[in-house]
Amino acid sequence: MIISFVIPVKDEEKNVRQLYIEIKKVMNDLIRKRCIKEFEVILVNDGSTDGTLDLCKKLVGGYRGDSKIISHMGNKGCGKCRNEAVKASGGKYVAIHDGDDVSLLNRIEKQVEFLEKNQEISFLGGHALKINEKGESISEIMDYPPQTHEEIVNMITNKCMNPMIDPTMMFRRNAFIDSGGYGKEEKVLYVPDFDLWLRAIKKGYKFHNLQEPIIKYRVNPKGNTRRCQKEMIRQHIGIWRAFKRK
């Protein structure tokens, strides 16, 4: 079994080295435990203006050929970058990871174990801990994600809420591809994950959330979530209404 780690990075020079080293350490540990046979790390440089790309090349060059770099001159956005990375991946399961977040040490093991035991589940998330730019804890667990598929679908389709924390996600690659991947249109630029969940639900794929934190989610005051909140809400409501009309 191959696990693919998809990591879009933009101006993450200060975080990417430690992130890459930690992921390699966790995945090599899983190989030793015989939980997985192989893994790959796919770094997507999304038009970084600092030394992120050069650092990625140095990191990948220092290991075996189980890592790839996809690089763009301009900013394509997180959704499109992830789509490219998944298309280039060869894993049965794909783990999403943002460049400034931190996966807890047991994240991958728990998600792989759950998906292997629950073949009916295709999209698996979990809870998260919030940290600041220095890596310091700033709140309790982000504990809003419901557990079961039925609860998740109810929140998405009837309450217009997104109960999946996107950077906690691991999914079956074939289900992701069949659902069309993250939203690509301008009208879903800031909510490509919610657009994907709606399409996956229509396809009949099932969701689940582990009821424990599996990542540390870094709150970035300069990130899209803070800067573009009004547009994110507008797009979120727009695609939900379109889904309800169909």
mmCIF file of C-alpha atoms in Angstrom:
data_model
loop_
_atom_site.group_PDB
_atom_site.id
_atom_site.type_symbol
_atom_site.label_atom_id
_atom_site.label_comp_id
_atom_site.label_asym_id
_atom_site.label_seq_id
_atom_site.Cartn_x
_atom_site.Cartn_y
_atom_site.Cartn_z
ATOM 1 C CA MET A 1 0.000 0.000 0.000
ATOM 2 C CA ILE A 2 1.261 3.484 -0.936
ATOM 3 C CA ILE A 3 0.281 6.634 0.970
ATOM 4 C CA SER A 4 0.562 9.987 -0.820
ATOM 5 C CA PHE A 5 1.156 13.161 1.199
ATOM 6 C CA VAL A 6 -0.016 16.263 -0.715
ATOM 7 C CA ILE A 7 1.416 19.568 0.543
ATOM 8 C CA PRO A 8 0.799 22.919 -1.218
ATOM 9 C CA VAL A 9 3.286 25.550 -0.057
ATOM 10 C CA LYS A 10 3.436 29.290 -0.676
ATOM 11 C CA ASP A 11 6.091 31.416 1.025
ATOM 12 C CA GLU A 12 6.591 28.779 3.723
ATOM 13 C CA GLU A 13 10.395 28.876 3.878
ATOM 14 C CA LYS A 14 10.327 29.088 7.683
ATOM 15 C CA ASN A 15 8.077 26.016 8.059
ATOM 16 C CA VAL A 16 8.749 23.653 5.162
ATOM 17 C CA ARG A 17 12.058 22.151 6.353
ATOM 18 C CA GLN A 18 10.691 20.979 9.710
ATOM 19 C CA LEU A 19 7.434 19.889 8.096
ATOM 20 C CA TYR A 20 9.209 17.723 5.519
ATOM 21 C CA ILE A 21 11.543 16.140 8.077
ATOM 22 C CA GLU A 22 8.662 15.343 10.451
ATOM 23 C CA ILE A 23 6.583 13.734 7.712
ATOM 24 C CA LYS A 24 9.476 11.572 6.530
ATOM 25 C CA LYS A 25 10.098 10.476 10.116
ATOM 26 C CA VAL A 26 6.453 9.509 10.685
ATOM 27 C CA MET A 27 6.133 7.656 7.394
ATOM 28 C CA ASN A 28 9.384 5.725 7.831
ATOM 29 C CA ASP A 29 8.140 4.686 11.273
ATOM 30 C CA LEU A 30 4.932 3.347 9.693
ATOM 31 C CA ILE A 31 6.980 1.347 7.192
ATOM 32 C CA ARG A 32 8.983 -0.182 10.045
ATOM 33 C CA LYS A 33 5.714 -1.100 11.779
ATOM 34 C CA ARG A 34 4.530 -2.662 8.493
ATOM 35 C CA CYS A 35 1.467 -0.388 8.480
ATOM 36 C CA ILE A 36 2.341 0.710 4.938
ATOM 37 C CA LYS A 37 4.810 -0.432 2.285
ATOM 38 C CA GLU A 38 5.691 2.857 0.616
ATOM 39 C CA PHE A 39 4.915 6.559 0.738
ATOM 40 C CA GLU A 40 5.461 9.648 -1.361
ATOM 41 C CA VAL A 41 5.542 13.342 -0.529
ATOM 42 C CA ILE A 42 4.300 15.703 -3.230
ATOM 43 C CA LEU A 43 5.207 19.340 -2.592
ATOM 44 C CA VAL A 44 3.381 21.917 -4.719
ATOM 45 C CA ASN A 45 5.081 25.313 -4.807
ATOM 46 C CA ASP A 46 2.341 27.827 -5.566
ATOM 47 C CA GLY A 47 4.268 30.840 -6.811
ATOM 48 C CA SER A 48 6.387 31.417 -3.698
ATOM 49 C CA THR A 49 8.382 34.644 -3.653
ATOM 50 C CA ASP A 50 10.789 33.620 -0.879
ATOM 51 C CA GLY A 51 13.224 30.692 -0.759
ATOM 52 C CA THR A 52 10.549 27.987 -0.491
ATOM 53 C CA LEU A 53 11.178 26.416 -3.905
ATOM 54 C CA ASP A 54 14.967 26.234 -3.492
ATOM 55 C CA LEU A 55 14.551 24.696 -0.050
ATOM 56 C CA CYS A 56 12.079 22.120 -1.390
ATOM 57 C CA LYS A 57 14.581 21.113 -4.075
ATOM 58 C CA LYS A 58 17.342 20.683 -1.492
ATOM 59 C CA LEU A 59 15.119 18.606 0.783
ATOM 60 C CA VAL A 60 13.870 16.330 -1.972
ATOM 61 C CA GLY A 61 17.365 15.951 -3.405
ATOM 62 C CA GLY A 62 18.607 14.643 -0.075
ATOM 63 C CA TYR A 63 16.313 11.616 -0.061
ATOM 64 C CA ARG A 64 15.356 8.695 -2.271
ATOM 65 C CA GLY A 65 13.049 9.180 -5.256
ATOM 66 C CA ASP A 66 9.847 9.045 -3.218
ATOM 67 C CA SER A 67 9.151 12.779 -3.388
ATOM 68 C CA LYS A 68 8.056 15.116 -6.155
ATOM 69 C CA ILE A 69 7.900 18.864 -6.644
ATOM 70 C CA ILE A 70 5.314 20.621 -8.788
ATOM 71 C CA SER A 71 6.083 24.313 -9.183
ATOM 72 C CA HIS A 72 4.094 27.268 -10.551
ATOM 73 C CA MET A 73 5.326 30.749 -11.336
ATOM 74 C CA GLY A 74 1.955 32.301 -10.453
ATOM 75 C CA ASN A 75 -0.546 31.709 -7.679
ATOM 76 C CA LYS A 76 -3.025 29.014 -8.800
ATOM 77 C CA GLY A 77 -4.708 28.546 -5.439
ATOM 78 C CA CYS A 78 -4.775 25.668 -2.989
ATOM 79 C CA GLY A 79 -7.559 23.665 -4.649
ATOM 80 C CA LYS A 80 -5.972 23.552 -8.098
ATOM 81 C CA CYS A 81 -2.558 22.756 -6.611
ATOM 82 C CA ARG A 82 -3.976 19.830 -4.677
ATOM 83 C CA ASN A 83 -5.770 18.530 -7.765
ATOM 84 C CA GLU A 84 -2.503 18.492 -9.700
ATOM 85 C CA ALA A 85 -0.718 16.744 -6.866
ATOM 86 C CA VAL A 86 -3.387 14.048 -6.502
ATOM 87 C CA LYS A 87 -3.330 13.477 -10.261
ATOM 88 C CA ALA A 88 0.451 12.977 -10.052
ATOM 89 C CA SER A 89 0.179 10.705 -7.020
ATOM 90 C CA GLY A 90 0.211 6.922 -6.971
ATOM 91 C CA GLY A 91 -1.167 6.198 -3.517
ATOM 92 C CA LYS A 92 -4.263 4.263 -2.554
ATOM 93 C CA TYR A 93 -4.868 6.920 0.101
ATOM 94 C CA VAL A 94 -4.070 10.631 -0.126
ATOM 95 C CA ALA A 95 -3.405 12.718 2.994
ATOM 96 C CA ILE A 96 -3.939 16.467 2.760
ATOM 97 C CA HIS A 97 -1.525 18.724 4.619
ATOM 98 C CA ASP A 98 -1.205 22.502 4.550
ATOM 99 C CA GLY A 99 2.300 23.913 4.507
ATOM 100 C CA ASP A 100 1.987 25.695 7.854
ATOM 101 C CA ASP A 101 0.097 23.015 9.816
ATOM 102 C CA VAL A 102 1.481 20.134 11.889
ATOM 103 C CA SER A 103 0.237 16.537 11.728
ATOM 104 C CA LEU A 104 0.240 14.746 15.070
ATOM 105 C CA LEU A 105 2.507 11.702 15.172
ATOM 106 C CA ASN A 106 -0.290 9.138 15.140
ATOM 107 C CA ARG A 107 -2.432 10.847 12.507
ATOM 108 C CA ILE A 108 -1.579 8.704 9.490
ATOM 109 C CA GLU A 109 -1.580 5.432 11.401
ATOM 110 C CA LYS A 110 -5.051 6.115 12.815
ATOM 111 C CA GLN A 111 -6.508 7.214 9.488
ATOM 112 C CA VAL A 112 -5.064 4.314 7.493
ATOM 113 C CA GLU A 113 -6.217 1.825 10.117
ATOM 114 C CA PHE A 114 -9.738 3.261 10.086
ATOM 115 C CA LEU A 115 -10.055 3.279 6.287
ATOM 116 C CA GLU A 116 -8.737 -0.273 6.022
ATOM 117 C CA LYS A 117 -11.313 -1.481 8.558
ATOM 118 C CA ASN A 118 -14.197 0.603 7.155
ATOM 119 C CA GLN A 119 -14.203 0.088 3.408
ATOM 120 C CA GLU A 120 -17.493 1.977 3.006
ATOM 121 C CA ILE A 121 -15.861 5.273 4.094
ATOM 122 C CA SER A 122 -14.066 7.265 1.384
ATOM 123 C CA PHE A 123 -13.437 10.667 3.007
ATOM 124 C CA LEU A 124 -12.013 10.775 6.540
ATOM 125 C CA GLY A 125 -11.296 13.836 8.681
ATOM 126 C CA GLY A 126 -10.831 14.590 12.352
ATOM 127 C CA HIS A 127 -10.481 17.266 14.999
ATOM 128 C CA ALA A 128 -7.705 19.871 15.237
ATOM 129 C CA LEU A 129 -5.794 21.898 17.804
ATOM 130 C CA LYS A 130 -5.306 25.607 17.092
ATOM 131 C CA ILE A 131 -1.817 27.097 17.277
ATOM 132 C CA ASN A 132 -0.439 30.556 16.505
ATOM 133 C CA GLU A 133 2.392 31.520 14.167
ATOM 134 C CA LYS A 134 4.941 30.567 16.849
ATOM 135 C CA GLY A 135 3.428 27.104 17.268
ATOM 136 C CA GLU A 136 1.890 27.930 20.649
ATOM 137 C CA SER A 137 -1.536 26.579 21.599
ATOM 138 C CA ILE A 138 -4.195 29.307 21.480
ATOM 139 C CA SER A 139 -7.431 27.446 22.151
ATOM 140 C CA GLU A 140 -9.054 24.176 23.013
ATOM 141 C CA ILE A 141 -9.764 21.466 20.460
ATOM 142 C CA MET A 142 -11.746 22.501 17.367
ATOM 143 C CA ASP A 143 -14.397 19.989 18.359
ATOM 144 C CA TYR A 144 -17.265 20.825 16.053
ATOM 145 C CA PRO A 145 -16.868 18.044 13.454
ATOM 146 C CA PRO A 146 -19.661 15.459 13.783
ATOM 147 C CA GLN A 147 -18.747 11.792 13.593
ATOM 148 C CA THR A 148 -21.084 9.810 11.353
ATOM 149 C CA HIS A 149 -21.853 10.097 7.659
ATOM 150 C CA GLU A 150 -25.499 10.850 8.401
ATOM 151 C CA GLU A 151 -24.601 13.710 10.763
ATOM 152 C CA ILE A 152 -22.084 15.117 8.290
ATOM 153 C CA VAL A 153 -24.508 14.995 5.351
ATOM 154 C CA ASN A 154 -27.223 16.659 7.437
ATOM 155 C CA MET A 155 -24.909 19.551 8.336
ATOM 156 C CA ILE A 156 -23.770 19.986 4.727
ATOM 157 C CA THR A 157 -27.038 19.570 2.845
ATOM 158 C CA ASN A 158 -29.592 20.910 5.334
ATOM 159 C CA LYS A 159 -27.671 23.419 7.453
ATOM 160 C CA CYS A 160 -25.235 24.865 4.876
ATOM 161 C CA MET A 161 -22.274 24.124 7.156
ATOM 162 C CA ASN A 162 -18.863 22.611 6.428
ATOM 163 C CA PRO A 163 -18.226 19.955 9.108
ATOM 164 C CA MET A 164 -14.932 18.714 7.622
ATOM 165 C CA ILE A 165 -11.624 20.378 8.597
ATOM 166 C CA ASP A 166 -9.949 20.237 5.196
ATOM 167 C CA PRO A 167 -6.267 19.844 6.265
ATOM 168 C CA THR A 168 -7.213 16.815 8.400
ATOM 169 C CA MET A 169 -8.544 14.924 5.387
ATOM 170 C CA MET A 170 -7.417 11.559 4.081
ATOM 171 C CA PHE A 171 -9.368 10.055 1.212
ATOM 172 C CA ARG A 172 -9.381 7.188 -1.228
ATOM 173 C CA ARG A 173 -7.724 8.488 -4.379
ATOM 174 C CA ASN A 174 -10.244 6.813 -6.691
ATOM 175 C CA ALA A 175 -13.198 8.431 -4.867
ATOM 176 C CA PHE A 176 -11.546 11.858 -5.071
ATOM 177 C CA ILE A 177 -10.900 11.504 -8.814
ATOM 178 C CA ASP A 178 -14.405 10.178 -9.491
ATOM 179 C CA SER A 179 -15.925 13.126 -7.596
ATOM 180 C CA GLY A 180 -14.011 15.602 -9.772
ATOM 181 C CA GLY A 181 -11.490 16.832 -7.208
ATOM 182 C CA TYR A 182 -11.481 20.212 -5.513
ATOM 183 C CA GLY A 183 -13.588 22.919 -7.153
ATOM 184 C CA LYS A 184 -11.817 24.619 -10.060
ATOM 185 C CA GLU A 185 -14.147 27.487 -11.013
ATOM 186 C CA GLU A 186 -13.672 31.081 -9.883
ATOM 187 C CA LYS A 187 -17.034 30.983 -8.107
ATOM 188 C CA VAL A 188 -15.643 28.386 -5.670
ATOM 189 C CA LEU A 189 -12.094 29.770 -5.455
ATOM 190 C CA TYR A 190 -12.232 30.189 -1.666
ATOM 191 C CA VAL A 191 -14.356 27.111 -0.882
ATOM 192 C CA PRO A 192 -13.064 24.318 -3.176
ATOM 193 C CA ASP A 193 -13.377 21.762 -0.372
ATOM 194 C CA PHE A 194 -17.080 22.428 0.302
ATOM 195 C CA ASP A 195 -17.740 22.183 -3.434
ATOM 196 C CA LEU A 196 -16.015 18.768 -3.477
ATOM 197 C CA TRP A 197 -17.995 17.480 -0.492
ATOM 198 C CA LEU A 198 -21.284 18.352 -2.207
ATOM 199 C CA ARG A 199 -20.286 16.527 -5.391
ATOM 200 C CA ALA A 200 -18.969 13.513 -3.474
ATOM 201 C CA ILE A 201 -22.246 13.248 -1.548
ATOM 202 C CA LYS A 202 -24.198 13.281 -4.820
ATOM 203 C CA LYS A 203 -21.949 10.461 -6.047
ATOM 204 C CA GLY A 204 -22.841 8.418 -2.968
ATOM 205 C CA TYR A 205 -19.455 8.492 -1.215
ATOM 206 C CA LYS A 206 -19.420 8.330 2.575
ATOM 207 C CA PHE A 207 -17.706 10.575 5.128
ATOM 208 C CA HIS A 208 -16.514 10.175 8.713
ATOM 209 C CA ASN A 209 -14.659 12.240 11.321
ATOM 210 C CA LEU A 210 -12.346 10.744 13.929
ATOM 211 C CA GLN A 211 -13.369 12.140 17.303
ATOM 212 C CA GLU A 212 -9.909 13.290 18.354
ATOM 213 C CA PRO A 213 -7.354 15.886 17.216
ATOM 214 C CA ILE A 214 -5.035 14.681 14.447
ATOM 215 C CA ILE A 215 -3.404 17.972 13.401
ATOM 216 C CA LYS A 216 -2.308 21.310 14.809
ATOM 217 C CA TYR A 217 -4.028 23.997 12.742
ATOM 218 C CA ARG A 218 -1.986 27.179 12.466
ATOM 219 C CA VAL A 219 -4.082 30.355 12.583
ATOM 220 C CA ASN A 220 -2.586 32.829 10.116
ATOM 221 C CA PRO A 221 -3.836 36.439 10.461
ATOM 222 C CA LYS A 222 -2.731 37.079 6.866
ATOM 223 C CA GLY A 223 -4.294 33.920 5.403
ATOM 224 C CA ASN A 224 -7.330 33.647 3.126
ATOM 225 C CA THR A 225 -9.616 32.640 5.992
ATOM 226 C CA ARG A 226 -9.128 36.049 7.629
ATOM 227 C CA ARG A 227 -8.580 38.262 4.566
ATOM 228 C CA CYS A 228 -11.378 36.937 2.373
ATOM 229 C CA GLN A 229 -13.985 35.873 4.910
ATOM 230 C CA LYS A 230 -16.901 37.754 3.317
ATOM 231 C CA GLU A 231 -16.183 36.312 -0.132
ATOM 232 C CA MET A 232 -15.786 32.828 1.337
ATOM 233 C CA ILE A 233 -19.226 33.092 2.955
ATOM 234 C CA ARG A 234 -20.776 34.397 -0.266
ATOM 235 C CA GLN A 235 -19.313 31.549 -2.332
ATOM 236 C CA HIS A 236 -20.201 28.971 0.313
ATOM 237 C CA ILE A 237 -23.875 29.991 0.327
ATOM 238 C CA GLY A 238 -23.934 30.279 -3.470
ATOM 239 C CA ILE A 239 -22.823 26.717 -4.212
ATOM 240 C CA TRP A 240 -25.034 25.340 -1.441
ATOM 241 C CA ARG A 241 -28.092 27.035 -2.972
ATOM 242 C CA ALA A 242 -27.139 25.705 -6.405
ATOM 243 C CA PHE A 243 -26.842 22.209 -4.911
ATOM 244 C CA LYS A 244 -30.304 22.476 -3.304
ATOM 245 C CA ARG A 245 -31.891 23.601 -6.588
ATOM 246 C CA LYS A 246 -30.690 20.520 -8.471
#
